[in-house]
Amino acid sequence: YIPWNLHEQNRGTFDFSEILDLEYVVVLLLAYVSLAATLGLWVILRPGPYICAEVDLGGLPSWLLGYPELQLRTTQQEFLDAVDKYFDHLIPRILPLQYLRGGPVIAVQIENEYGSFSKDGDYMEYIKESIDGTLHPEYTF
């Protein structure tokens, strides 16, 4: 899981430094993955925007709640703009970790448990289209 709320605690301020640096995490992860690989296991990365994972607000940053008109996990433009900015910072960090580029990540799950409450079908299509051409869609679900 990659909790968005850890990387953008304040609107517009992204932090992928030190222990939040995906490359640092991958160094630790690679030690684990190398052991897992000997057992035939790989990595499925789950960056959200919503991850659930028993994390506050499913990993969405709490500053989103400061905008009462904002509707989470919908095609409302203000929410999509926030997601796009998150993906603009996140996706370049994921690319070198993909299996097709020599990394341990064989799949990426965008969103999680969608449809339990919200039913904006266009939202999932937008999220999928937002990563087309960057992440390998055949390994993205």
CSV table of C-alpha atoms in Angstrom, one decimal:
chain,number,residue,atom,x,y,z
A,1,TYR,CA,0.0,0.0,0.0
A,2,ILE,CA,1.0,3.6,-0.6
A,3,PRO,CA,-1.0,5.9,1.6
A,4,TRP,CA,-1.6,9.2,-0.1
A,5,ASN,CA,-2.2,10.9,3.2
A,6,LEU,CA,1.5,10.3,4.2
A,7,HIS,CA,2.8,11.9,1.1
A,8,GLU,CA,0.5,15.0,1.0
A,9,GLN,CA,-0.3,15.9,4.6
A,10,ASN,CA,-0.9,19.5,3.5
A,11,ARG,CA,-2.5,20.4,0.3
A,12,GLY,CA,0.0,20.8,-2.5
A,13,THR,CA,3.0,19.8,-0.4
A,14,PHE,CA,4.3,16.4,-1.4
A,15,ASP,CA,6.9,14.5,0.6
A,16,PHE,CA,8.7,11.5,-0.8
A,17,SER,CA,11.8,12.0,1.3
A,18,GLU,CA,13.6,9.9,3.8
A,19,ILE,CA,11.4,7.0,5.0
A,20,LEU,CA,8.6,8.1,2.6
A,21,ASP,CA,11.0,7.8,-0.4
A,22,LEU,CA,9.7,4.9,-2.5
A,23,GLU,CA,13.3,4.0,-3.5
A,24,TYR,CA,14.2,3.7,0.2
A,25,VAL,CA,11.2,1.6,0.8
A,26,VAL,CA,12.0,-0.5,-2.2
A,27,VAL,CA,15.5,-1.2,-0.9
A,28,LEU,CA,13.9,-2.6,2.2
A,29,LEU,CA,11.2,-4.2,0.1
A,30,LEU,CA,13.7,-5.7,-2.3
A,31,ALA,CA,15.4,-7.6,0.6
A,32,TYR,CA,12.0,-9.0,1.4
A,33,VAL,CA,11.1,-9.5,-2.3
A,34,SER,CA,14.3,-11.3,-3.0
A,35,LEU,CA,13.4,-13.8,-0.4
A,36,ALA,CA,9.9,-13.9,-1.7
A,37,ALA,CA,11.1,-14.3,-5.3
A,38,THR,CA,13.0,-17.4,-4.3
A,39,LEU,CA,9.6,-18.7,-3.2
A,40,GLY,CA,8.1,-17.5,-6.5
A,41,LEU,CA,6.3,-14.4,-5.0
A,42,TRP,CA,6.2,-10.9,-6.5
A,43,VAL,CA,4.8,-7.4,-5.5
A,44,ILE,CA,1.4,-6.0,-6.2
A,45,LEU,CA,1.5,-2.2,-5.5
A,46,ARG,CA,-1.6,-0.5,-4.2
A,47,PRO,CA,-1.2,3.3,-4.4
A,48,GLY,CA,-4.8,4.3,-4.2
A,49,PRO,CA,-6.0,7.1,-4.3
A,50,TYR,CA,-8.2,5.1,-1.8
A,51,ILE,CA,-6.4,2.0,-0.3
A,52,CYS,CA,-8.6,1.2,2.7
A,53,ALA,CA,-6.0,-0.9,4.6
A,54,GLU,CA,-7.6,0.2,7.9
A,55,VAL,CA,-5.8,3.5,7.4
A,56,ASP,CA,-7.5,6.8,8.4
A,57,LEU,CA,-9.9,7.8,5.5
A,58,GLY,CA,-8.6,4.9,3.5
A,59,GLY,CA,-5.3,6.7,2.9
A,60,LEU,CA,-6.9,9.8,1.5
A,61,PRO,CA,-5.4,13.0,2.9
A,62,SER,CA,-7.5,14.5,5.7
A,63,TRP,CA,-7.1,18.0,4.2
A,64,LEU,CA,-9.7,16.9,1.6
A,65,LEU,CA,-12.3,17.0,4.4
A,66,GLY,CA,-11.7,20.8,4.8
A,67,TYR,CA,-13.7,21.3,1.6
A,68,PRO,CA,-17.3,20.5,2.5
A,69,GLU,CA,-18.4,20.7,-1.1
A,70,LEU,CA,-15.8,18.2,-2.2
A,71,GLN,CA,-17.1,14.8,-3.0
A,72,LEU,CA,-14.5,12.0,-2.4
A,73,ARG,CA,-14.0,9.3,-5.0
A,74,THR,CA,-16.2,10.9,-7.7
A,75,THR,CA,-15.6,12.8,-10.9
A,76,GLN,CA,-16.0,16.1,-9.2
A,77,GLN,CA,-13.3,18.2,-10.7
A,78,GLU,CA,-11.7,19.5,-7.5
A,79,PHE,CA,-11.2,15.9,-6.3
A,80,LEU,CA,-9.9,14.8,-9.7
A,81,ASP,CA,-7.4,17.7,-9.7
A,82,ALA,CA,-6.1,16.6,-6.3
A,83,VAL,CA,-5.8,13.0,-7.5
A,84,ASP,CA,-4.0,14.1,-10.7
A,85,LYS,CA,-1.4,16.1,-8.7
A,86,TYR,CA,-0.8,13.0,-6.4
A,87,PHE,CA,-0.4,10.8,-9.5
A,88,ASP,CA,1.9,13.4,-11.1
A,89,HIS,CA,4.3,13.0,-8.1
A,90,LEU,CA,3.7,9.2,-7.6
A,91,ILE,CA,3.7,7.6,-11.0
A,92,PRO,CA,7.3,8.6,-12.0
A,93,ARG,CA,8.5,6.9,-8.8
A,94,ILE,CA,6.6,3.7,-9.6
A,95,LEU,CA,7.8,3.3,-13.2
A,96,PRO,CA,11.3,2.0,-12.5
A,97,LEU,CA,9.9,-0.5,-10.1
A,98,GLN,CA,7.7,-2.3,-12.6
A,99,TYR,CA,8.6,-5.9,-13.6
A,100,LEU,CA,8.9,-4.9,-17.3
A,101,ARG,CA,11.6,-2.5,-16.3
A,102,GLY,CA,13.5,-4.9,-14.1
A,103,GLY,CA,11.7,-4.2,-10.8
A,104,PRO,CA,9.6,-6.4,-8.5
A,105,VAL,CA,6.2,-4.9,-9.2
A,106,ILE,CA,4.1,-7.2,-11.4
A,107,ALA,CA,0.8,-5.4,-11.0
A,108,VAL,CA,-0.6,-2.1,-9.7
A,109,GLN,CA,-4.1,-1.8,-8.2
A,110,ILE,CA,-5.6,1.6,-8.5
A,111,GLU,CA,-8.4,2.3,-6.1
A,112,ASN,CA,-9.8,-0.3,-3.7
A,113,GLU,CA,-13.2,-1.6,-2.7
A,114,TYR,CA,-14.9,0.9,-5.0
A,115,GLY,CA,-18.7,0.8,-5.2
A,116,SER,CA,-19.4,0.1,-1.6
A,117,PHE,CA,-20.7,3.6,-1.1
A,118,SER,CA,-20.1,5.7,-4.2
A,119,LYS,CA,-21.4,4.7,-7.5
A,120,ASP,CA,-19.9,7.2,-9.9
A,121,GLY,CA,-19.0,4.8,-12.7
A,122,ASP,CA,-17.2,7.5,-14.6
A,123,TYR,CA,-14.8,7.8,-11.7
A,124,MET,CA,-13.1,4.4,-12.2
A,125,GLU,CA,-12.9,5.1,-15.9
A,126,TYR,CA,-11.2,8.4,-15.3
A,127,ILE,CA,-8.7,6.8,-12.8
A,128,LYS,CA,-7.9,4.1,-15.3
A,129,GLU,CA,-7.4,6.6,-18.1
A,130,SER,CA,-5.2,8.8,-15.9
A,131,ILE,CA,-2.5,6.1,-15.8
A,132,ASP,CA,-2.9,4.9,-19.4
A,133,GLY,CA,0.4,5.4,-21.3
A,134,THR,CA,2.5,5.5,-18.1
A,135,LEU,CA,1.9,2.3,-16.1
A,136,HIS,CA,1.4,-0.8,-18.1
A,137,PRO,CA,-2.4,-1.2,-18.2
A,138,GLU,CA,-2.2,-4.9,-18.7
A,139,TYR,CA,-0.8,-5.1,-15.2
A,140,THR,CA,-3.0,-2.5,-13.7
A,141,PHE,CA,-6.4,-3.3,-12.1
